Coordinates of C-alpha atoms in Angstrom, one line a residue:
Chain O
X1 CA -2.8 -33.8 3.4
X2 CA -2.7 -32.0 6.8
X3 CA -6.6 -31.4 7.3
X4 CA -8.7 -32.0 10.4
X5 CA -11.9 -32.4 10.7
X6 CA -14.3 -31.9 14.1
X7 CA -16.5 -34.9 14.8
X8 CA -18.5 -33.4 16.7
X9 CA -18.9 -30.3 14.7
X10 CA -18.4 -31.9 11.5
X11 CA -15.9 -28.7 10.8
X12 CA -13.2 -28.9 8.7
X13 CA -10.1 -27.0 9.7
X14 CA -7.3 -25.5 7.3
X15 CA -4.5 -24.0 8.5
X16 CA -2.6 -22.0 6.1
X17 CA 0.7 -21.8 8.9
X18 CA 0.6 -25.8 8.8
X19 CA -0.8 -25.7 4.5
X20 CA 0.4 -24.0 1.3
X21 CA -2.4 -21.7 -0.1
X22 CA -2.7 -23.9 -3.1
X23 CA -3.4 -27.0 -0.7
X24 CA -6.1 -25.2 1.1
X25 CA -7.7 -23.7 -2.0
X26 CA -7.5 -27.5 -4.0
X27 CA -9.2 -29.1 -0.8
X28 CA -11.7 -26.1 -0.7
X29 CA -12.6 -26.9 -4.7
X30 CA -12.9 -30.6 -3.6
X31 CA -15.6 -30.6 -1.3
X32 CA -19.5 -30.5 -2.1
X33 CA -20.9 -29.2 1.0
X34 CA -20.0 -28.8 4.7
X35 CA -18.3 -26.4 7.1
X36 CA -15.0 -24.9 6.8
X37 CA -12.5 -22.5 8.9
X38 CA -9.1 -21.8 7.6
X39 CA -6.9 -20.2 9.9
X40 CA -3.7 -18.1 9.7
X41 CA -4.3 -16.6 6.7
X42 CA -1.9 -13.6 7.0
X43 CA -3.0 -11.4 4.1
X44 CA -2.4 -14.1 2.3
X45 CA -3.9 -13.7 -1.3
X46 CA -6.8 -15.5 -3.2
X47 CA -7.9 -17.3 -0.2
X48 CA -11.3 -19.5 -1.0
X49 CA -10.9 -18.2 -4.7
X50 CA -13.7 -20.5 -6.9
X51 CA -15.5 -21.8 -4.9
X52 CA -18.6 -23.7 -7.0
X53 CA -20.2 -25.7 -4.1
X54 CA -22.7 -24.5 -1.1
X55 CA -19.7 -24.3 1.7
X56 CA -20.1 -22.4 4.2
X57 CA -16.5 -21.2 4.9
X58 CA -14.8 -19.0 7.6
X59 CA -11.5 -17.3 6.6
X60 CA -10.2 -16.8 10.6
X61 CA -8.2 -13.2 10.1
X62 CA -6.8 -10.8 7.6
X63 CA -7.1 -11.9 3.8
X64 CA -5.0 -10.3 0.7
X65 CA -6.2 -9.6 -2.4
X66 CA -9.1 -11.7 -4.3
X67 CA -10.0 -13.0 -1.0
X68 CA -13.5 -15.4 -2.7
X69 CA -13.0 -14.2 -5.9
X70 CA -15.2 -15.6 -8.6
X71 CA -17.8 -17.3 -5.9
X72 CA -20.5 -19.5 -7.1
X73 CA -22.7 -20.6 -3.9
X74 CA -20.9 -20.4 -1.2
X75 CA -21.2 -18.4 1.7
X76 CA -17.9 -17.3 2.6
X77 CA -17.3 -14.7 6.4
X78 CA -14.1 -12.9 6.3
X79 CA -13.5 -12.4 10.2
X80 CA -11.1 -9.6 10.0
X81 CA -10.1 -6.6 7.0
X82 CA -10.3 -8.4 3.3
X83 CA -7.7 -6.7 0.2
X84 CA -8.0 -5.6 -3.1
X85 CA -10.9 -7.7 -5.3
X86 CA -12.8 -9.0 -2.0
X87 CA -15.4 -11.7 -3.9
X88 CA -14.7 -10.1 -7.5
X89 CA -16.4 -11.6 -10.0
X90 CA -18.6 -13.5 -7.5
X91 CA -21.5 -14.4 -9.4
X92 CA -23.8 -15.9 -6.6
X93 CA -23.3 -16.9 -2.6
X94 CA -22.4 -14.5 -0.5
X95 CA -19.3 -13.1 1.3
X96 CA -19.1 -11.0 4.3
X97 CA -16.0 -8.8 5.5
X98 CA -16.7 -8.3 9.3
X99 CA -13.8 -5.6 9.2
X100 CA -12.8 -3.2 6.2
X101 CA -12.4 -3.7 2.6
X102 CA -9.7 -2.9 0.1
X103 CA -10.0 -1.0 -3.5
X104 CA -12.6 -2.6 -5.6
X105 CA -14.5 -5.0 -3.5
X106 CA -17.5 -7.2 -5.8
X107 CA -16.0 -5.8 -9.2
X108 CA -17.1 -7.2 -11.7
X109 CA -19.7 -9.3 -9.9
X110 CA -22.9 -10.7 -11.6
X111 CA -25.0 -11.7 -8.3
X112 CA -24.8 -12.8 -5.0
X113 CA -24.6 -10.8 -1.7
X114 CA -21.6 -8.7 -0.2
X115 CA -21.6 -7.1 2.7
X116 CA -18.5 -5.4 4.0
X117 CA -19.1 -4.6 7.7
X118 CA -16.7 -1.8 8.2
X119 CA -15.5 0.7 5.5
X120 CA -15.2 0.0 1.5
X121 CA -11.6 1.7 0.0
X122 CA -12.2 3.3 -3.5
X123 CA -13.8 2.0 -6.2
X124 CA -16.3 -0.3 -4.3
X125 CA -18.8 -2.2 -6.6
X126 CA -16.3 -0.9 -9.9
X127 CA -18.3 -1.9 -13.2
X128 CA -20.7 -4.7 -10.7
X129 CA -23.1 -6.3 -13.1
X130 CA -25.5 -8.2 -10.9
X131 CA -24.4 -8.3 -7.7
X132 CA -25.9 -6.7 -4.0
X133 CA -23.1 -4.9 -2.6
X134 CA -24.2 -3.7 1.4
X135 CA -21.3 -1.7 3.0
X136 CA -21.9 -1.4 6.9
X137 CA -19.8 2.1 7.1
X138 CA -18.6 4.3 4.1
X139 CA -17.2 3.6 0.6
X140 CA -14.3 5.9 -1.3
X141 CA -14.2 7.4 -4.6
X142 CA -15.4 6.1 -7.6
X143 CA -17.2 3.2 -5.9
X144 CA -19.8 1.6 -8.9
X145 CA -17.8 3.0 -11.4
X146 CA -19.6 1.7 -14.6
X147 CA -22.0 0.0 -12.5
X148 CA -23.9 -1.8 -15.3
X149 CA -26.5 -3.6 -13.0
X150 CA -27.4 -4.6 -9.2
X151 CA -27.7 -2.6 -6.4
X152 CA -25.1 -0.8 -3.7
X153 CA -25.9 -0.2 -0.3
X154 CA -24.2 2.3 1.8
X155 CA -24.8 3.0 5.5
X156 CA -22.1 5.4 5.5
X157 CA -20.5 8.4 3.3
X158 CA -19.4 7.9 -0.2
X159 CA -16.6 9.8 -1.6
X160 CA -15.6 11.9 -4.8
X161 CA -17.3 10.7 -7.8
X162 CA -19.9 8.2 -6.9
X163 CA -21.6 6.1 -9.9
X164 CA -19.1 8.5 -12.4
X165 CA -20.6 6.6 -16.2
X166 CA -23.3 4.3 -14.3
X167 CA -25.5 2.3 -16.1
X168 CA -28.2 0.7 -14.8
X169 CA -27.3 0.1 -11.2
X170 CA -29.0 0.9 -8.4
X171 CA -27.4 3.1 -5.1
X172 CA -28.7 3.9 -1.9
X173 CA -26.7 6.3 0.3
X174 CA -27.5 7.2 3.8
X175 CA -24.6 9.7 4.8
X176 CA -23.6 12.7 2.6
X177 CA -22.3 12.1 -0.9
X178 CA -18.7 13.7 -1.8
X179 CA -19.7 14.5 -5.0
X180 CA -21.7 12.6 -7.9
X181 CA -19.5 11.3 -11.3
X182 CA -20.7 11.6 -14.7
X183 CA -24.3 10.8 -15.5
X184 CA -25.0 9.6 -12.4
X185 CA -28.2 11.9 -10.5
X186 CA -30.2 11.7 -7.8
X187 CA -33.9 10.1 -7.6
X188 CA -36.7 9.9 -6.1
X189 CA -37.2 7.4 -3.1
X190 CA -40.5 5.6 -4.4
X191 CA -42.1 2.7 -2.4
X192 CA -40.6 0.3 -4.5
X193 CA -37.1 1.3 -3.8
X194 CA -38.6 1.7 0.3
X195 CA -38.9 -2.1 -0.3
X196 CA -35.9 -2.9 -2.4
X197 CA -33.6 -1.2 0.3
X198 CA -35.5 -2.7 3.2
X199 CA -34.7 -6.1 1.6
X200 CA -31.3 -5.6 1.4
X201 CA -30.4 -4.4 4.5
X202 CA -32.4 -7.5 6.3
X203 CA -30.6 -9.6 4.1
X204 CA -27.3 -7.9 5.3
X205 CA -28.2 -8.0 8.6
X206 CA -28.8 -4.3 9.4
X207 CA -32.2 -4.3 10.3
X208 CA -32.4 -1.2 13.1
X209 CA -32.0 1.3 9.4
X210 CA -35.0 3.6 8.1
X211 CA -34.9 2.9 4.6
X212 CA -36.8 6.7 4.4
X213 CA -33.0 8.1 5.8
X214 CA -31.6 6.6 2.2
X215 CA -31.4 8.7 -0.8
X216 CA -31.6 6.9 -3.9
X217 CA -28.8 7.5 -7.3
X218 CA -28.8 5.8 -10.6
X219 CA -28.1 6.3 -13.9
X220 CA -29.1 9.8 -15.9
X221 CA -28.8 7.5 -19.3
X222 CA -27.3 10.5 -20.8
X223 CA -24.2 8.5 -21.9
X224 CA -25.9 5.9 -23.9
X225 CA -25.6 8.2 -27.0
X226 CA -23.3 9.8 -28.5
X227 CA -23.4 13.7 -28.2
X228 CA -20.5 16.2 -28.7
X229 CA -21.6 17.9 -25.5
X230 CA -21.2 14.6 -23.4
X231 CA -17.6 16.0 -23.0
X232 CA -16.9 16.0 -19.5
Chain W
X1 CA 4.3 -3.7 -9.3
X2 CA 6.9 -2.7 -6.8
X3 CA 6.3 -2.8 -2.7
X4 CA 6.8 -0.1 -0.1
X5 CA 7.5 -0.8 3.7
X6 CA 7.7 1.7 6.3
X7 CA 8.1 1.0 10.2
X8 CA 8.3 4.0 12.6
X9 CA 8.8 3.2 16.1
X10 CA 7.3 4.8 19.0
X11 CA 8.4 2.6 22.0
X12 CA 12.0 2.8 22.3
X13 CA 12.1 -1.0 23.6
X14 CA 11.4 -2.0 20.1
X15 CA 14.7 0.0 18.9
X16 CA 17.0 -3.3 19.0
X17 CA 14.0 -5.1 16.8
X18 CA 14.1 -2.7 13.7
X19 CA 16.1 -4.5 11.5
X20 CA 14.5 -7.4 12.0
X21 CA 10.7 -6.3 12.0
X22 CA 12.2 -4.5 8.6
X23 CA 13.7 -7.6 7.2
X24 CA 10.5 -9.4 7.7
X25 CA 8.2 -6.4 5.9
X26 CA 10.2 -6.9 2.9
X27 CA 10.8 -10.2 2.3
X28 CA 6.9 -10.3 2.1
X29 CA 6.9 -8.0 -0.5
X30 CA 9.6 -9.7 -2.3
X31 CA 6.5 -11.1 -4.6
X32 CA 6.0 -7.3 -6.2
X33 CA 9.4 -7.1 -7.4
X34 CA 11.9 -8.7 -7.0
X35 CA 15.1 -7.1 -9.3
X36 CA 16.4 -4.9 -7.2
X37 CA 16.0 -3.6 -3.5
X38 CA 16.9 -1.0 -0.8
X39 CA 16.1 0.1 3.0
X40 CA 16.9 3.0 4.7
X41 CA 17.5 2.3 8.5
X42 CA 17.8 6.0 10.7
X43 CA 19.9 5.5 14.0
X44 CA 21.8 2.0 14.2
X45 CA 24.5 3.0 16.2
X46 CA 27.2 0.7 14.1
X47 CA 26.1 2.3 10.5
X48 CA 25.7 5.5 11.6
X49 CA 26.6 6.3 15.5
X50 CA 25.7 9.2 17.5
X51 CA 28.0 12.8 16.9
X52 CA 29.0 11.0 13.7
X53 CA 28.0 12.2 10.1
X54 CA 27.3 9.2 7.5
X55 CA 27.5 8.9 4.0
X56 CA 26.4 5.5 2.4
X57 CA 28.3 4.8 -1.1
X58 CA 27.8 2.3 -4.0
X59 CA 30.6 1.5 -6.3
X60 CA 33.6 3.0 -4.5
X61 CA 35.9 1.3 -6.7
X62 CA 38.6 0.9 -4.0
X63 CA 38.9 -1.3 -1.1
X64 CA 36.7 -0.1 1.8
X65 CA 40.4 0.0 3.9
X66 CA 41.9 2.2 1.2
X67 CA 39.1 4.7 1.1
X68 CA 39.2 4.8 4.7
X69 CA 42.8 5.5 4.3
X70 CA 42.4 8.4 1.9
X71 CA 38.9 10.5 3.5
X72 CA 41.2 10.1 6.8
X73 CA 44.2 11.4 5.5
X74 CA 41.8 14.1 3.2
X75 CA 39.9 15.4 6.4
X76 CA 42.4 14.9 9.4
X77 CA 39.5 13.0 10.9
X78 CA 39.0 9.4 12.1
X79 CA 36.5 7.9 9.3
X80 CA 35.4 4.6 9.0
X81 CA 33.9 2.6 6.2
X82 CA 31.9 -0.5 7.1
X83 CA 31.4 -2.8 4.1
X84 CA 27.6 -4.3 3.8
X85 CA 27.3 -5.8 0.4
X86 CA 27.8 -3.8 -2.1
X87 CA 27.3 -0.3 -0.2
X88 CA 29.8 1.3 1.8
X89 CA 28.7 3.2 5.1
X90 CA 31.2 5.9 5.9
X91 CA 31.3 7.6 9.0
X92 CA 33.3 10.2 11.0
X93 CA 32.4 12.6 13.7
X94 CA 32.3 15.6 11.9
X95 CA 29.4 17.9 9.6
X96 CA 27.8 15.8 7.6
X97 CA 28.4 18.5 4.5
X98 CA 32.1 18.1 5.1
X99 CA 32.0 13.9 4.8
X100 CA 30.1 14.4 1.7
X101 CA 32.1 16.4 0.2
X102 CA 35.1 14.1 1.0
X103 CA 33.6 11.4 -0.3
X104 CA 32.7 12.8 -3.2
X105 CA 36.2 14.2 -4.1
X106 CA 38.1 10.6 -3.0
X107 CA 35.2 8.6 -5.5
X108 CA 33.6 11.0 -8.0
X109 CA 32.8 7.7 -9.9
X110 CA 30.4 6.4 -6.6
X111 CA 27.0 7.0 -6.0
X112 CA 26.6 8.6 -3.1
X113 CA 22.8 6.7 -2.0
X114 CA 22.0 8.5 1.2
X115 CA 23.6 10.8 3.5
X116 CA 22.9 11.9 7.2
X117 CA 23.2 12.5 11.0
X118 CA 21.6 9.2 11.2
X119 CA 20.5 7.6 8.2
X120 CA 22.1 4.6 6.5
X121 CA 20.6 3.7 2.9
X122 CA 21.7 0.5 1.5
X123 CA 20.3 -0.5 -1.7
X124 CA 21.3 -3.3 -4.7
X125 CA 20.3 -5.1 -7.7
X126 CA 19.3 -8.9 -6.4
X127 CA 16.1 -10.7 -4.8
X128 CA 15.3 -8.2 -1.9
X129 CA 15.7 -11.7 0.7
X130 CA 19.1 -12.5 -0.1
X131 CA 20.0 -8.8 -0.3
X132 CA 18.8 -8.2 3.1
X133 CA 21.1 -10.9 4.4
X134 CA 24.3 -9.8 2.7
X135 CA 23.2 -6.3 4.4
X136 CA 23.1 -8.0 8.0
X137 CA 19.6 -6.0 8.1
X138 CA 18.1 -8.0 10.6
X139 CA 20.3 -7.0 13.2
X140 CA 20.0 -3.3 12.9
X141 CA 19.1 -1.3 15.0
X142 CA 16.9 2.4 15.3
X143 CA 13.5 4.2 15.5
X144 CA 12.4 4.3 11.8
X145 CA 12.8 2.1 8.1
X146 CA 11.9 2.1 5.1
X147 CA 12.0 -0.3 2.5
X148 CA 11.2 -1.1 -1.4
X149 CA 10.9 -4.0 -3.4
X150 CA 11.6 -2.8 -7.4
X151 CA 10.1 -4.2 -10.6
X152 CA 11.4 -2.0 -13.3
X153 CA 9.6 0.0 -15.6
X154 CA 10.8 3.5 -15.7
X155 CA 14.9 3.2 -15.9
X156 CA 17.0 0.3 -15.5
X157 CA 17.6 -2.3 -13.2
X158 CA 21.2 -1.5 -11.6
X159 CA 21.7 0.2 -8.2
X160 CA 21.3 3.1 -8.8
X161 CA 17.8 2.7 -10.2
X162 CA 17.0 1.2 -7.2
X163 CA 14.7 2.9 -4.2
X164 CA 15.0 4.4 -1.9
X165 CA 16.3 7.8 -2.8
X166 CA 17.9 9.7 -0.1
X167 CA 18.8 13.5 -1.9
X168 CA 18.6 15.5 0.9
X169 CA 19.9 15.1 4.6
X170 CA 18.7 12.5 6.5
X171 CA 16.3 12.6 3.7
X172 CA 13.9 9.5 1.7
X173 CA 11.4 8.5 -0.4
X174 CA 10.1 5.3 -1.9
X175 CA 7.2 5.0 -4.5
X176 CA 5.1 2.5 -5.9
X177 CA 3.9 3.9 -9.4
X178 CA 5.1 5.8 -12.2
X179 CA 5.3 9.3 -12.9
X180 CA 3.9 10.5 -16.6
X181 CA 5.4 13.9 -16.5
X182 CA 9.1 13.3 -15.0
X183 CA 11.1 14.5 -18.2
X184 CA 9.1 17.5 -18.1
X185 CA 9.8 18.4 -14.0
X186 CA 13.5 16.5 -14.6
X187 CA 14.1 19.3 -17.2
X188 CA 12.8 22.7 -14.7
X189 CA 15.0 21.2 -12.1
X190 CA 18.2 20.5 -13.8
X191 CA 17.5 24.2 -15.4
X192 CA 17.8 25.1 -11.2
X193 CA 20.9 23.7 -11.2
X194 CA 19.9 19.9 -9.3
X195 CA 21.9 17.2 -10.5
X196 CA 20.4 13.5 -11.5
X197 CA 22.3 10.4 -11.0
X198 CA 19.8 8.2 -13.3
X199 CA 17.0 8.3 -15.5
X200 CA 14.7 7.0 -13.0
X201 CA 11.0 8.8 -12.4
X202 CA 11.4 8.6 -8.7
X203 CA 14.9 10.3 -8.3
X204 CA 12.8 13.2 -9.8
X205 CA 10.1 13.1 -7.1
X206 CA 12.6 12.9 -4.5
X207 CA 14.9 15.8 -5.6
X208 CA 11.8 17.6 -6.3
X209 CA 10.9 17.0 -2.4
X210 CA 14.5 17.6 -1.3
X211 CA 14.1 21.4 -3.3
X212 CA 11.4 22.4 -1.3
X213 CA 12.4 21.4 1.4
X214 CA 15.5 23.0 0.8
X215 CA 13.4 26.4 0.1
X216 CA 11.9 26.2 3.5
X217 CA 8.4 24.2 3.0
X218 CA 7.9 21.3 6.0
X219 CA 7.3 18.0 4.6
X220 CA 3.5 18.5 4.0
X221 CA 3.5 21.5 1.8
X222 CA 6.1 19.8 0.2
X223 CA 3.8 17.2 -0.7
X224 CA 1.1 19.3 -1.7
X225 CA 3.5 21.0 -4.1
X226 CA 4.1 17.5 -5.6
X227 CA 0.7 16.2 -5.8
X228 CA -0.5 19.3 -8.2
X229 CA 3.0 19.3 -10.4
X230 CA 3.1 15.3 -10.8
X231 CA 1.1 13.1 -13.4
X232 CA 0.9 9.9 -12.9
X233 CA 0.5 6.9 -10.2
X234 CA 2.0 7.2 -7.1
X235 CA 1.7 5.8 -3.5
X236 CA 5.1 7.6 -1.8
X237 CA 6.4 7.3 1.8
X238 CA 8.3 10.0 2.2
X239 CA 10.5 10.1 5.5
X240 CA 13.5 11.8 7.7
X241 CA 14.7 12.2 10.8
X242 CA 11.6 12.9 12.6
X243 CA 8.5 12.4 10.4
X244 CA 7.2 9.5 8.3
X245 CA 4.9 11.0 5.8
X246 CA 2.5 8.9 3.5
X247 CA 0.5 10.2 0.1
X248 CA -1.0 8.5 -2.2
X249 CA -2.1 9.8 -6.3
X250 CA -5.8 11.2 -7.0
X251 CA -6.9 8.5 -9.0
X252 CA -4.7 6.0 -5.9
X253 CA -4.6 2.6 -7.4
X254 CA -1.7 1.7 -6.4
X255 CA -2.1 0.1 -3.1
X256 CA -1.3 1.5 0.4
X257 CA -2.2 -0.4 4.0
X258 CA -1.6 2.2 7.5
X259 CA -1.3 0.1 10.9
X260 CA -1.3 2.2 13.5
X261 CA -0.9 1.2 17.9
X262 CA 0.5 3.0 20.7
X263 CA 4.2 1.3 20.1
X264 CA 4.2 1.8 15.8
X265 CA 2.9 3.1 12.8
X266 CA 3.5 1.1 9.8
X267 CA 2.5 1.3 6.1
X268 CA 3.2 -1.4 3.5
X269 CA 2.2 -2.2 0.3
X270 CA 0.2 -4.9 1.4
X271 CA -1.4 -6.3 4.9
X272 CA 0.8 -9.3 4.5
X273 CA 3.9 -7.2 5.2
X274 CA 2.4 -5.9 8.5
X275 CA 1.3 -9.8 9.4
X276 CA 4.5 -10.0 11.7
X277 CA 4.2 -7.0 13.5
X278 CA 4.1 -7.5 17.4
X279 CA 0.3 -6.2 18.4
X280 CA -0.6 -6.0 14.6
X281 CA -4.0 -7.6 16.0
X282 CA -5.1 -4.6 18.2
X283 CA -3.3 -2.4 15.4
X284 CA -6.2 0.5 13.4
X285 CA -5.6 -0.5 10.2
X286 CA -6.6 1.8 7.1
X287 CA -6.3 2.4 3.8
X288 CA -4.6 6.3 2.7
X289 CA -7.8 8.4 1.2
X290 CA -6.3 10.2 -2.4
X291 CA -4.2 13.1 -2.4
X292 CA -4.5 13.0 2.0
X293 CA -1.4 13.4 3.4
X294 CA -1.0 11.2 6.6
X295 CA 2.1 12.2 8.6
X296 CA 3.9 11.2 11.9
X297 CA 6.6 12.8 14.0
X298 CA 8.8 11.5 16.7

């Protein structure tokens, strides 16, 4: 197969103009560890979709939908925008979008670390169960939708119905809040959650924040039962 | 699934690239359906030239040269009928209600798929790639397209089924989605006195759109009026001969991708369809909030 690697850098290169997807993402399941760039990627979809191993891959451009979906370890940077599903399912690793995400970035996910550098589309974080979710600018409606567990970080503004039937997740918000779903309330910024956030955003790489700007939303647990009046 | 693709050209030195920046768009989103196809194409000067008044027609049932024959004997004017696939584009230099109406009384079997001062709709049933070649589409020319990719759901797969639907003058809309309530809307519209060539959920959002238009609402009121009458899942580019309009459903699931630069807005489906676009690196790409109506005009 077509792939290069960089003496000197030790770097693999895969070039989606030069490999079929199914090549790059076969080569990609292949390897234990090491470095990887794939190039040209176009929009294409699933790019770097389950990955098991601690690679540390570069997706040079715009991905399609799925873009690290299911991602166990590795650390994969999306240098450009990232489609529908961006690292769904992921359940550790990390993946960052240095540009904007799609509909439904980390649904799904148990663990690991997102962060999406520019904007999240709707439904950011839909039913996460586990996973870290930091959004560098603002997410759209019904972002952690059934949000059953792990924690959402938003620098920015998040639209209609934020955390509409949440669980047990965790949000922090630090712009203005369209408007809150169904059982979803705001609480209390205790030092615990001053420490949690702070955490996260070093982890994301937003360090200038005041955790103290945040305000904090979670779960009402007014759903967990059944009552006529939960009619909404 | 279906896919949308919408190209509106600012700089008039990408005018001779249309059809080909167009061709490319779909045949990317050939993946999200792939049964049935269409584009509409506003100012190539061969489909539908300056002065002259287009009509583009599916299933004639004559020879292009005989209905040629009859519209000019019908109207005393030169018309011409240029064959591209299965769609007939037939033009003349007079109103466009007067071609129309010719047309319709030398073919009342045809399906009239789009008429115009400068709009050329050309749609079929086939893999949208191979219909784009019979259609000669990358060679076209003009300031705006649109295109769709179908995969049947709501009516069936023959042409006219197929997007996009041009009802009103120089008129179009494509849509990724499904409407829940379109029997209801169909019904209150025929009751005005509209007339339906399919069964098809879309042909009810367009002729919806065409009415008020019709009535005197611009494009965005338009689509306010359709966002609070229609159930469903939509993302809809809705377009004529000087805007490009762009809406998507409340709950907006089905997907929608704006690139905008100084030379071209674009909207597709999906990013991949926008890949090709010349400056597409430096382009502001973002995704249509719900129920937002983005618009452009030339």
């Amino acid at each position: 197969m077509d792939t290069m690697t960089d003496p000197l850098t030790d770097t693999t290169r895969l070039d989606l103009a030069e490999l079929t997807l199914r090549e790059v993402n076969r080569t990609l399941h292949e390897m234990t560890s090491g470095e990887v760039v794939v190039t040209n990627p176009r929009g294409a979809h699933s790019v770097a979709a389950g990955l098991t191993a601690p690679l540390l891959v570069t997706i040079a451009g715009h991905c399609g939908y799925y873009a690290a979906g299911m991602n166990q370890l590795a650390d994969v940077v999306v240098e450009g925008t990232a489609g529908v599903g961006v690292a769904e399912n992921m359940m550790s690793g990390s993946v960052r979008v240095r540009g904007n995400a799609s509909q439904s970035a980390g649904a799904t996910a148990h663990g690991g670390l997102l962060v999406v550098e520019g904007d999240a589309a709707a439904r950011c974080g839909i039913s996460m169960k586990g996973v870290d979710i930091v959004v560098g600018g603002s997410v759209g409606h019904l972002s952690a939708f059934m949000a059953q567990a792990g924690r959402l970080v938003v620098r920015g503004d998040a639209g209609e119905a934020l955390g509409d039937s949440i669980y047990e997740a965790r949000l922090y918000v630090r712009g203005t809040v369209a408007s809150l779903g169904a059982d979803c309330v705001e609480k209390p910024m205790r030092s615990e959650h001053l420490a949690e956030l702070a955490g996260l955003l070093e982890a994301a790489g937003f360090t200038d924040d005041d955790p103290a700007s945040y305000s904090r939303f979670g779960s009402a647990r007014g759903l967990y039962h059944f009552h006529a009046d939960n009619a909404y | 699934m279906c896919g949308i693709v919408g190209l509106h050209l600012r700089d008039p030195a990408l005018f001779p690239r249309l059809g080909e920046l167009l061709s490319g768009m779909l045949g990317e989103m050939e993946e999200r359906g792939a049964d049935s196809a269409g584009v509409a194409v506003y100012g190539d000067p061969r489909w539908s030239p300056p002065g002259h008044a287009s009509v583009s027609v599916l299933d004639a049932g004559m020879r292009p040269d005989v209905l040629a024959e009859t519209l000019t004997a019908e109207t005393g004017s030169e018309v011409a009928v240029v064959p591209l696939g299965s769609t007939y584009v037939v033009h003349a230099p007079m109103a466009v209600e007067a071609l129309l109406a010719a047309v319709r009384a030398a073919a009342p079997e045809a399906l009239v798929a789009g008429f115009g001062d400068d709009l050329t709709v050309l749609k079929g049933v086939g893999r949208p790639r191979d219909l784009a070649e019979g259609w000669g589409l990358a060679h076209a020319q003009g300031w705006q397209g649109v295109g769709h990719t179908r995969m049947a759901t709501e009516s069936a797969v023959t042409p006219a089924g197929a997007h996009p639907y041009a009802v009103g003058p120089d008129q179009c809309l494509v849509h990724n989605g499904s409407f829940a309530n379109h029997a209801t809307i169909r019904r209150e519209l025929r009751a005005r006195g509209v007339v339906f060539d399919s069964e098809n959920d879309t042909e009810v959002g367009a002729l919806y759109v065409a009415q008020a238009l019709a009535d005197g609402l611009d494009v965005e009121a338009a689509l306010k009026g359709l966002c609070a009458e229609f159930d469903g899942f939509y993302t809809l580019l809705v377009s004529n001969r000087t805007s490009f309009a762009v809406v998507r459903d409340a709950i907006a699931c089905k997907p929608a991708v704006v690139a905008e630069t100084d030379d071209w807005v674009a909207m597709a489906s999906e990013y991949r369809a926008l890949a090709g676009l010349p400056g597409i690196d430096g382009a502001h790409l973002f995704e249509p909030e719900p129920e937002r109506i983005y618009a452009w005009t030339r």
